[in-house]
Amino acid sequence: MVFFTSIIIVAILYYLQADGLVYVIVIAMTAELINIFMTQTLAKSIEKKLTTQHKRITDNYAKQLQAHKKNIQEFETVQENSVKIIHRANMKIKELEKKLAPTQTPTEEKKAPATIPPPAPTQEAEAPEKFIDLPDGSNRNLP
């Protein structure tokens, strides 16, 4: 577009010389207006395309968040039901223990386990050897 416009301007200036300057300015202004309108329509189309793309992405994230919230609520209800079941089971166990406790005889009570004394040390710990930084096979006398 710019190349075509510049060729037209050069041709008009060559043939009309001084009088062609007015025509050249008019052509340059119309070419600039066309360029501005094309740039504006291009920017609008790109903006619209990016808006739809970002909207699609945000909609997908919103759907994922809703799905996660739904899953969390389902897990919370399962957890609450499980806690209730465990609580009922614990209460039943306590009731059964209370029923069983009066029927036990004193001989059936639990006996404390016998304590085992710790074993006495049989040997004393040997003294560690001195640290020697000489390589193996050294002929130097050790003090």
Tab-separated table of N, CA and C in Angstrom:
chain	number	residue	atom	x	y	z
A	1	MET	N	0.827	-1.187	0.000
A	1	MET	CA	0.000	0.000	0.000
A	1	MET	C	0.873	1.253	0.000
A	2	VAL	N	1.870	1.269	0.878
A	2	VAL	CA	2.755	2.431	0.969
A	2	VAL	C	3.599	2.547	-0.298
A	3	PHE	N	4.058	1.433	-0.804
A	3	PHE	CA	4.874	1.442	-2.022
A	3	PHE	C	4.072	1.977	-3.208
A	4	PHE	N	2.838	1.510	-3.346
A	4	PHE	CA	1.968	1.956	-4.437
A	4	PHE	C	1.691	3.458	-4.328
A	5	THR	N	1.450	3.943	-3.132
A	5	THR	CA	1.180	5.365	-2.913
A	5	THR	C	2.413	6.202	-3.237
A	6	SER	N	3.570	5.746	-2.844
A	6	SER	CA	4.796	6.511	-3.124
A	6	SER	C	5.094	6.557	-4.623
A	7	ILE	N	4.805	5.497	-5.365
A	7	ILE	CA	5.005	5.516	-6.823
A	7	ILE	C	4.066	6.537	-7.468
A	8	ILE	N	2.810	6.579	-7.018
A	8	ILE	CA	1.856	7.557	-7.556
A	8	ILE	C	2.327	8.975	-7.248
A	9	ILE	N	2.821	9.224	-6.049
A	9	ILE	CA	3.287	10.562	-5.665
A	9	ILE	C	4.473	10.980	-6.515
A	10	VAL	N	5.416	10.079	-6.735
A	10	VAL	CA	6.597	10.403	-7.559
A	10	VAL	C	6.184	10.702	-8.997
A	11	ALA	N	5.260	9.918	-9.523
A	11	ALA	CA	4.811	10.147	-10.912
A	11	ALA	C	4.110	11.498	-11.047
A	12	ILE	N	3.260	11.851	-10.113
A	12	ILE	CA	2.556	13.143	-10.187
A	12	ILE	C	3.544	14.296	-10.059
A	13	LEU	N	4.494	14.170	-9.129
A	13	LEU	CA	5.489	15.232	-8.976
A	13	LEU	C	6.352	15.371	-10.239
A	14	TYR	N	6.641	14.278	-10.898
A	14	TYR	CA	7.484	14.322	-12.103
A	14	TYR	C	6.764	15.004	-13.266
A	15	TYR	N	5.473	14.669	-13.455
A	15	TYR	CA	4.750	15.230	-14.607
A	15	TYR	C	4.184	16.621	-14.329
A	16	LEU	N	3.692	16.860	-13.120
A	16	LEU	CA	3.049	18.157	-12.860
A	16	LEU	C	3.967	19.129	-12.128
A	17	GLN	N	5.055	18.690	-11.614
A	17	GLN	CA	6.075	19.450	-10.886
A	17	GLN	C	5.456	20.333	-9.801
A	18	ALA	N	5.452	21.623	-9.884
A	18	ALA	CA	5.008	22.510	-8.804
A	18	ALA	C	3.508	22.394	-8.568
A	19	ASP	N	2.707	22.277	-9.668
A	19	ASP	CA	1.260	22.161	-9.503
A	19	ASP	C	0.871	20.806	-8.903
A	20	GLY	N	1.702	19.817	-9.065
A	20	GLY	CA	1.396	18.484	-8.573
A	20	GLY	C	1.547	18.346	-7.068
A	21	LEU	N	2.145	19.329	-6.426
A	21	LEU	CA	2.347	19.270	-4.982
A	21	LEU	C	1.010	19.202	-4.238
A	22	VAL	N	0.000	19.903	-4.715
A	22	VAL	CA	-1.323	19.876	-4.088
A	22	VAL	C	-1.926	18.477	-4.223
A	23	TYR	N	-1.816	17.905	-5.426
A	23	TYR	CA	-2.352	16.558	-5.644
A	23	TYR	C	-1.630	15.520	-4.765
A	24	VAL	N	-0.324	15.706	-4.635
A	24	VAL	CA	0.477	14.781	-3.820
A	24	VAL	C	0.028	14.835	-2.365
A	25	ILE	N	-0.214	16.026	-1.833
A	25	ILE	CA	-0.647	16.170	-0.441
A	25	ILE	C	-2.015	15.519	-0.256
A	26	VAL	N	-2.938	15.709	-1.205
A	26	VAL	CA	-4.267	15.107	-1.117
A	26	VAL	C	-4.163	13.576	-1.133
A	27	ILE	N	-3.347	13.061	-2.028
A	27	ILE	CA	-3.176	11.601	-2.116
A	27	ILE	C	-2.554	11.055	-0.843
A	28	ALA	N	-1.551	11.740	-0.310
A	28	ALA	CA	-0.887	11.285	0.919
A	28	ALA	C	-1.859	11.306	2.099
A	29	MET	N	-2.701	12.338	2.167
A	29	MET	CA	-3.676	12.430	3.256
A	29	MET	C	-4.723	11.318	3.159
A	30	THR	N	-5.224	11.051	1.952
A	30	THR	CA	-6.213	9.974	1.808
A	30	THR	C	-5.584	8.618	2.121
A	31	ALA	N	-4.338	8.423	1.687
A	31	ALA	CA	-3.649	7.159	1.988
A	31	ALA	C	-3.466	7.006	3.493
A	32	GLU	N	-3.139	8.106	4.181
A	32	GLU	CA	-2.974	8.059	5.636
A	32	GLU	C	-4.311	7.765	6.311
A	33	LEU	N	-5.391	8.366	5.845
A	33	LEU	CA	-6.715	8.088	6.406
A	33	LEU	C	-7.102	6.620	6.208
A	34	ILE	N	-6.840	6.100	5.027
A	34	ILE	CA	-7.134	4.680	4.766
A	34	ILE	C	-6.308	3.799	5.699
A	35	ASN	N	-5.037	4.154	5.883
A	35	ASN	CA	-4.160	3.387	6.773
A	35	ASN	C	-4.677	3.431	8.214
A	36	ILE	N	-5.107	4.602	8.669
A	36	ILE	CA	-5.639	4.725	10.034
A	36	ILE	C	-6.889	3.870	10.204
A	37	PHE	N	-7.816	3.925	9.237
A	37	PHE	CA	-9.045	3.126	9.338
A	37	PHE	C	-8.757	1.633	9.306
A	38	MET	N	-7.816	1.223	8.479
A	38	MET	CA	-7.468	-0.201	8.423
A	38	MET	C	-6.829	-0.650	9.743
A	39	THR	N	-5.960	0.195	10.299
A	39	THR	CA	-5.333	-0.139	11.567
A	39	THR	C	-6.373	-0.235	12.680
A	40	GLN	N	-7.348	0.686	12.661
A	40	GLN	CA	-8.393	0.676	13.677
A	40	GLN	C	-9.255	-0.584	13.567
A	41	THR	N	-9.636	-0.958	12.351
A	41	THR	CA	-10.457	-2.174	12.203
A	41	THR	C	-9.670	-3.414	12.590
A	42	LEU	N	-8.378	-3.441	12.267
A	42	LEU	CA	-7.533	-4.573	12.654
A	42	LEU	C	-7.425	-4.667	14.179
A	43	ALA	N	-7.213	-3.523	14.833
A	43	ALA	CA	-7.109	-3.515	16.298
A	43	ALA	C	-8.422	-3.971	16.931
A	44	LYS	N	-9.553	-3.532	16.391
A	44	LYS	CA	-10.850	-3.949	16.934
A	44	LYS	C	-11.060	-5.446	16.762
A	45	SER	N	-10.700	-5.980	15.606
A	45	SER	CA	-10.895	-7.417	15.388
A	45	SER	C	-9.997	-8.246	16.310
A	46	ILE	N	-8.766	-7.794	16.511
A	46	ILE	CA	-7.857	-8.514	17.419
A	46	ILE	C	-8.365	-8.423	18.851
A	47	GLU	N	-8.859	-7.242	19.242
A	47	GLU	CA	-9.400	-7.080	20.587
A	47	GLU	C	-10.601	-7.991	20.804
A	48	LYS	N	-11.469	-8.083	19.802
A	48	LYS	CA	-12.641	-8.949	19.914
A	48	LYS	C	-12.220	-10.417	20.024
A	49	LYS	N	-11.230	-10.810	19.224
A	49	LYS	CA	-10.748	-12.185	19.243
A	49	LYS	C	-10.139	-12.526	20.603
A	50	LEU	N	-9.311	-11.624	21.147
A	50	LEU	CA	-8.703	-11.867	22.453
A	50	LEU	C	-9.740	-11.872	23.565
A	51	THR	N	-10.753	-11.022	23.441
A	51	THR	CA	-11.813	-10.995	24.448
A	51	THR	C	-12.551	-12.322	24.480
A	52	THR	N	-12.891	-12.857	23.318
A	52	THR	CA	-13.593	-14.146	23.279
A	52	THR	C	-12.697	-15.262	23.808
A	53	GLN	N	-11.414	-15.198	23.488
A	53	GLN	CA	-10.487	-16.227	23.956
A	53	GLN	C	-10.357	-16.179	25.485
A	54	HIS	N	-10.188	-14.986	26.038
A	54	HIS	CA	-10.076	-14.860	27.490
A	54	HIS	C	-11.386	-15.222	28.179
A	55	LYS	N	-12.505	-14.894	27.565
A	55	LYS	CA	-13.792	-15.253	28.152
A	55	LYS	C	-13.943	-16.767	28.200
A	56	ARG	N	-13.522	-17.429	27.136
A	56	ARG	CA	-13.594	-18.888	27.097
A	56	ARG	C	-12.721	-19.504	28.194
A	57	ILE	N	-11.530	-18.952	28.375
A	57	ILE	CA	-10.621	-19.468	29.403
A	57	ILE	C	-11.210	-19.249	30.789
A	58	THR	N	-11.733	-18.043	31.053
A	58	THR	CA	-12.309	-17.766	32.373
A	58	THR	C	-13.552	-18.617	32.618
A	59	ASP	N	-14.331	-18.863	31.578
A	59	ASP	CA	-15.506	-19.734	31.738
A	59	ASP	C	-15.094	-21.151	32.101
A	60	ASN	N	-14.033	-21.645	31.465
A	60	ASN	CA	-13.537	-22.991	31.791
A	60	ASN	C	-13.067	-23.061	33.245
A	61	TYR	N	-12.343	-22.021	33.700
A	61	TYR	CA	-11.899	-22.014	35.092
A	61	TYR	C	-13.080	-21.924	36.047
A	62	ALA	N	-14.100	-21.146	35.679
A	62	ALA	CA	-15.282	-21.047	36.535
A	62	ALA	C	-15.976	-22.406	36.632
A	63	LYS	N	-16.062	-23.136	35.527
A	63	LYS	CA	-16.664	-24.468	35.540
A	63	LYS	C	-15.847	-25.419	36.418
A	64	GLN	N	-14.519	-25.338	36.313
A	64	GLN	CA	-13.664	-26.192	37.135
A	64	GLN	C	-13.850	-25.881	38.613
A	65	LEU	N	-13.944	-24.585	38.956
A	65	LEU	CA	-14.158	-24.215	40.352
A	65	LEU	C	-15.494	-24.736	40.864
A	66	GLN	N	-16.530	-24.648	40.044
A	66	GLN	CA	-17.827	-25.169	40.459
A	66	GLN	C	-17.761	-26.680	40.670
A	67	ALA	N	-17.058	-27.371	39.778
A	67	ALA	CA	-16.923	-28.825	39.926
A	67	ALA	C	-16.153	-29.156	41.202
A	68	HIS	N	-15.088	-28.398	41.492
A	68	HIS	CA	-14.315	-28.644	42.709
A	68	HIS	C	-15.150	-28.373	43.956
A	69	LYS	N	-15.934	-27.295	43.923
A	69	LYS	CA	-16.793	-26.998	45.074
A	69	LYS	C	-17.809	-28.110	45.283
A	70	LYS	N	-18.358	-28.629	44.184
A	70	LYS	CA	-19.326	-29.721	44.285
A	70	LYS	C	-18.656	-30.962	44.887
A	71	ASN	N	-17.462	-31.277	44.416
A	71	ASN	CA	-16.729	-32.432	44.962
A	71	ASN	C	-16.425	-32.239	46.445
A	72	ILE	N	-16.037	-31.022	46.819
A	72	ILE	CA	-15.735	-30.752	48.221
A	72	ILE	C	-16.976	-30.952	49.074
A	73	GLN	N	-18.116	-30.459	48.599
A	73	GLN	CA	-19.361	-30.641	49.354
A	73	GLN	C	-19.714	-32.119	49.482
A	74	GLU	N	-19.530	-32.879	48.413
A	74	GLU	CA	-19.809	-34.319	48.467
A	74	GLU	C	-18.896	-35.001	49.480
A	75	PHE	N	-17.619	-34.654	49.476
A	75	PHE	CA	-16.678	-35.252	50.424
A	75	PHE	C	-17.014	-34.851	51.862
A	76	GLU	N	-17.463	-33.606	52.037
A	76	GLU	CA	-17.839	-33.179	53.381
A	76	GLU	C	-19.045	-33.969	53.891
A	77	THR	N	-20.017	-34.225	53.016
A	77	THR	CA	-21.179	-35.011	53.454
A	77	THR	C	-20.768	-36.446	53.766
A	78	VAL	N	-19.880	-37.004	52.953
A	78	VAL	CA	-19.392	-38.366	53.230
A	78	VAL	C	-18.651	-38.391	54.558
A	79	GLN	N	-17.839	-37.369	54.819
A	79	GLN	CA	-17.088	-37.301	56.068
A	79	GLN	C	-18.041	-37.169	57.259
A	80	GLU	N	-19.042	-36.319	57.127
A	80	GLU	CA	-20.008	-36.159	58.215
A	80	GLU	C	-20.744	-37.466	58.498
A	81	ASN	N	-21.159	-38.149	57.441
A	81	ASN	CA	-21.840	-39.441	57.621
A	81	ASN	C	-20.919	-40.457	58.294
A	82	SER	N	-19.667	-40.468	57.887
A	82	SER	CA	-18.709	-41.409	58.484
A	82	SER	C	-18.483	-41.096	59.961
A	83	VAL	N	-18.386	-39.812	60.287
A	83	VAL	CA	-18.198	-39.431	61.687
A	83	VAL	C	-19.402	-39.849	62.511
A	84	LYS	N	-20.594	-39.654	61.962
A	84	LYS	CA	-21.804	-40.068	62.686
A	84	LYS	C	-21.823	-41.576	62.918
A	85	ILE	N	-21.463	-42.329	61.887
A	85	ILE	CA	-21.446	-43.791	62.009
A	85	ILE	C	-20.423	-44.224	63.053
A	86	ILE	N	-19.232	-43.629	63.024
A	86	ILE	CA	-18.192	-43.976	63.991
A	86	ILE	C	-18.635	-43.599	65.403
A	87	HIS	N	-19.283	-42.450	65.548
A	87	HIS	CA	-19.758	-42.025	66.864
A	87	HIS	C	-20.799	-43.009	67.407
A	88	ARG	N	-21.727	-43.417	66.535
A	88	ARG	CA	-22.738	-44.397	66.971
A	88	ARG	C	-22.082	-45.710	67.367
A	89	ALA	N	-21.092	-46.142	66.582
A	89	ALA	CA	-20.395	-47.396	66.894
A	89	ALA	C	-19.655	-47.277	68.227
A	90	ASN	N	-19.007	-46.156	68.478
A	90	ASN	CA	-18.299	-45.959	69.745
A	90	ASN	C	-19.266	-45.953	70.917
A	91	MET	N	-20.410	-45.317	70.726
A	91	MET	CA	-21.415	-45.306	71.798
A	91	MET	C	-21.921	-46.725	72.079
A	92	LYS	N	-22.131	-47.504	71.030
A	92	LYS	CA	-22.588	-48.888	71.210
A	92	LYS	C	-21.522	-49.713	71.922
A	93	ILE	N	-20.257	-49.489	71.586
A	93	ILE	CA	-19.162	-50.204	72.239
A	93	ILE	C	-19.126	-49.860	73.718
A	94	LYS	N	-19.295	-48.581	74.051
A	94	LYS	CA	-19.298	-48.182	75.459
A	94	LYS	C	-20.456	-48.831	76.212
A	95	GLU	N	-21.634	-48.878	75.570
A	95	GLU	CA	-22.784	-49.517	76.215
A	95	GLU	C	-22.525	-50.998	76.464
A	96	LEU	N	-21.940	-51.662	75.468
A	96	LEU	CA	-21.635	-53.080	75.623
A	96	LEU	C	-20.572	-53.304	76.696
A	97	GLU	N	-19.590	-52.404	76.800
A	97	GLU	CA	-18.574	-52.531	77.838
A	97	GLU	C	-19.186	-52.355	79.228
A	98	LYS	N	-20.156	-51.421	79.309
A	98	LYS	CA	-20.829	-51.229	80.602
A	98	LYS	C	-21.626	-52.470	80.983
A	99	LYS	N	-22.272	-53.083	80.011
A	99	LYS	CA	-23.044	-54.304	80.287
A	99	LYS	C	-22.116	-55.447	80.673
A	100	LEU	N	-20.958	-55.497	80.047
A	100	LEU	CA	-20.014	-56.576	80.291
A	100	LEU	C	-19.263	-56.381	81.603
A	101	ALA	N	-19.006	-55.183	82.026
A	101	ALA	CA	-18.207	-54.899	83.219
A	101	ALA	C	-18.796	-55.510	84.486
A	102	PRO	N	-20.082	-55.418	84.799
A	102	PRO	CA	-20.587	-56.017	86.038
A	102	PRO	C	-20.514	-57.537	86.026
A	103	THR	N	-20.513	-58.167	84.890
A	103	THR	CA	-20.502	-59.626	84.834
A	103	THR	C	-19.108	-60.205	85.021
A	104	GLN	N	-18.078	-59.387	84.939
A	104	GLN	CA	-16.716	-59.899	85.105
A	104	GLN	C	-16.447	-60.198	86.578
A	105	THR	N	-15.666	-61.242	86.799
A	105	THR	CA	-15.276	-61.594	88.174
A	105	THR	C	-13.919	-60.970	88.457
A	106	PRO	N	-13.559	-60.843	89.739
A	106	PRO	CA	-12.275	-60.219	90.066
A	106	PRO	C	-11.084	-60.998	89.516
A	107	THR	N	-11.209	-62.293	89.314
A	107	THR	CA	-10.078	-63.058	88.787
A	107	THR	C	-9.863	-62.781	87.304
A	108	GLU	N	-10.867	-62.275	86.656
A	108	GLU	CA	-10.731	-62.006	85.214
A	108	GLU	C	-10.127	-60.638	84.939
A	109	GLU	N	-9.895	-59.853	85.981
A	109	GLU	CA	-9.331	-58.523	85.776
A	109	GLU	C	-7.945	-58.657	85.169
A	110	LYS	N	-7.597	-57.631	84.506
A	110	LYS	CA	-6.286	-57.659	83.842
A	110	LYS	C	-5.184	-57.553	84.882
A	111	LYS	N	-4.169	-58.356	84.706
A	111	LYS	CA	-3.021	-58.325	85.591
A	111	LYS	C	-1.959	-57.426	84.973
A	112	ALA	N	-1.255	-56.717	85.818
A	112	ALA	CA	-0.194	-55.844	85.332
A	112	ALA	C	0.961	-56.701	84.845
A	113	PRO	N	1.531	-56.367	83.738
A	113	PRO	CA	2.653	-57.172	83.243
A	113	PRO	C	3.855	-57.015	84.173
A	114	ALA	N	4.577	-58.113	84.345
A	114	ALA	CA	5.749	-58.106	85.210
A	114	ALA	C	6.823	-57.231	84.588
A	115	THR	N	7.448	-56.432	85.419
A	115	THR	CA	8.507	-55.566	84.903
A	115	THR	C	9.791	-56.359	84.808
A	116	ILE	N	10.472	-56.194	83.738
A	116	ILE	CA	11.726	-56.901	83.503
A	116	ILE	C	12.858	-55.936	83.809
A	117	PRO	N	13.773	-56.320	84.715
A	117	PRO	CA	14.876	-55.408	85.033
A	117	PRO	C	15.816	-55.318	83.833
A	118	PRO	N	16.402	-54.162	83.618
A	118	PRO	CA	17.336	-54.042	82.499
A	118	PRO	C	18.577	-54.879	82.751
A	119	PRO	N	19.137	-55.462	81.716
A	119	PRO	CA	20.319	-56.301	81.900
A	119	PRO	C	21.514	-55.463	82.350
A	120	ALA	N	22.286	-56.057	83.233
A	120	ALA	CA	23.483	-55.373	83.730
A	120	ALA	C	24.565	-55.435	82.656
A	121	PRO	N	25.340	-54.361	82.545
A	121	PRO	CA	26.403	-54.395	81.541
A	121	PRO	C	27.452	-55.444	81.909
A	122	THR	N	27.777	-56.278	80.955
A	122	THR	CA	28.693	-57.380	81.224
A	122	THR	C	30.140	-56.998	81.000
A	123	GLN	N	30.399	-56.142	80.034
A	123	GLN	CA	31.768	-55.762	79.754
A	123	GLN	C	31.867	-54.251	79.719
A	124	GLU	N	33.013	-53.769	80.106
A	124	GLU	CA	33.225	-52.328	80.058
A	124	GLU	C	33.561	-51.950	78.625
A	125	ALA	N	33.197	-50.745	78.277
A	125	ALA	CA	33.488	-50.280	76.921
A	125	ALA	C	34.988	-50.118	76.755
A	126	GLU	N	35.515	-50.575	75.641
A	126	GLU	CA	36.939	-50.484	75.389
A	126	GLU	C	37.299	-49.050	75.036
A	127	ALA	N	38.493	-48.645	75.419
A	127	ALA	CA	38.947	-47.290	75.112
A	127	ALA	C	39.226	-47.208	73.609
A	128	PRO	N	38.815	-46.126	72.979
A	128	PRO	CA	39.058	-46.002	71.538
A	128	PRO	C	40.541	-45.838	71.252
A	129	GLU	N	40.958	-46.310	70.114
A	129	GLU	CA	42.359	-46.208	69.725
A	129	GLU	C	42.705	-44.764	69.425
A	130	LYS	N	43.995	-44.443	69.539
A	130	LYS	CA	44.436	-43.090	69.228
A	130	LYS	C	44.331	-42.863	67.731
A	131	PHE	N	44.091	-41.613	67.397
A	131	PHE	CA	44.009	-41.259	65.979
A	131	PHE	C	45.413	-41.045	65.442
A	132	ILE	N	45.727	-41.762	64.406
A	132	ILE	CA	47.060	-41.665	63.803
A	132	ILE	C	46.858	-41.277	62.346
A	133	ASP	N	47.550	-40.194	61.945
A	133	ASP	CA	47.371	-39.719	60.583
A	133	ASP	C	48.458	-40.211	59.638
A	134	LEU	N	49.201	-41.238	60.048
A	134	LEU	CA	50.240	-41.791	59.186
A	134	LEU	C	49.622	-42.802	58.238
A	135	PRO	N	50.140	-42.876	57.027
A	135	PRO	CA	49.612	-43.866	56.095
A	135	PRO	C	50.044	-45.268	56.502
A	136	ASP	N	49.304	-46.253	56.025
A	136	ASP	CA	49.648	-47.640	56.333
A	136	ASP	C	51.034	-47.963	55.789
A	137	GLY	N	51.809	-48.725	56.568
A	137	GLY	CA	53.138	-49.135	56.129
A	137	GLY	C	54.202	-48.097	56.396
A	138	SER	N	53.923	-47.097	57.196
A	138	SER	CA	54.899	-46.060	57.472
A	138	SER	C	55.959	-46.624	58.430
A	139	ASN	N	57.234	-46.251	58.262
A	139	ASN	CA	58.322	-46.755	59.089
A	139	ASN	C	58.622	-45.845	60.268
A	140	ARG	N	57.909	-44.767	60.406
A	140	ARG	CA	58.156	-43.828	61.489
A	140	ARG	C	57.712	-44.432	62.820
A	141	ASN	N	58.525	-44.272	63.845
A	141	ASN	CA	58.195	-44.815	65.165
A	141	ASN	C	57.087	-43.995	65.786
A	142	LEU	N	56.163	-44.723	66.347
A	142	LEU	CA	55.066	-44.057	67.038
A	142	LEU	C	55.433	-43.827	68.482
A	143	PRO	N	55.120	-42.711	69.085
A	143	PRO	CA	55.462	-42.466	70.491
A	143	PRO	C	54.599	-43.263	71.435
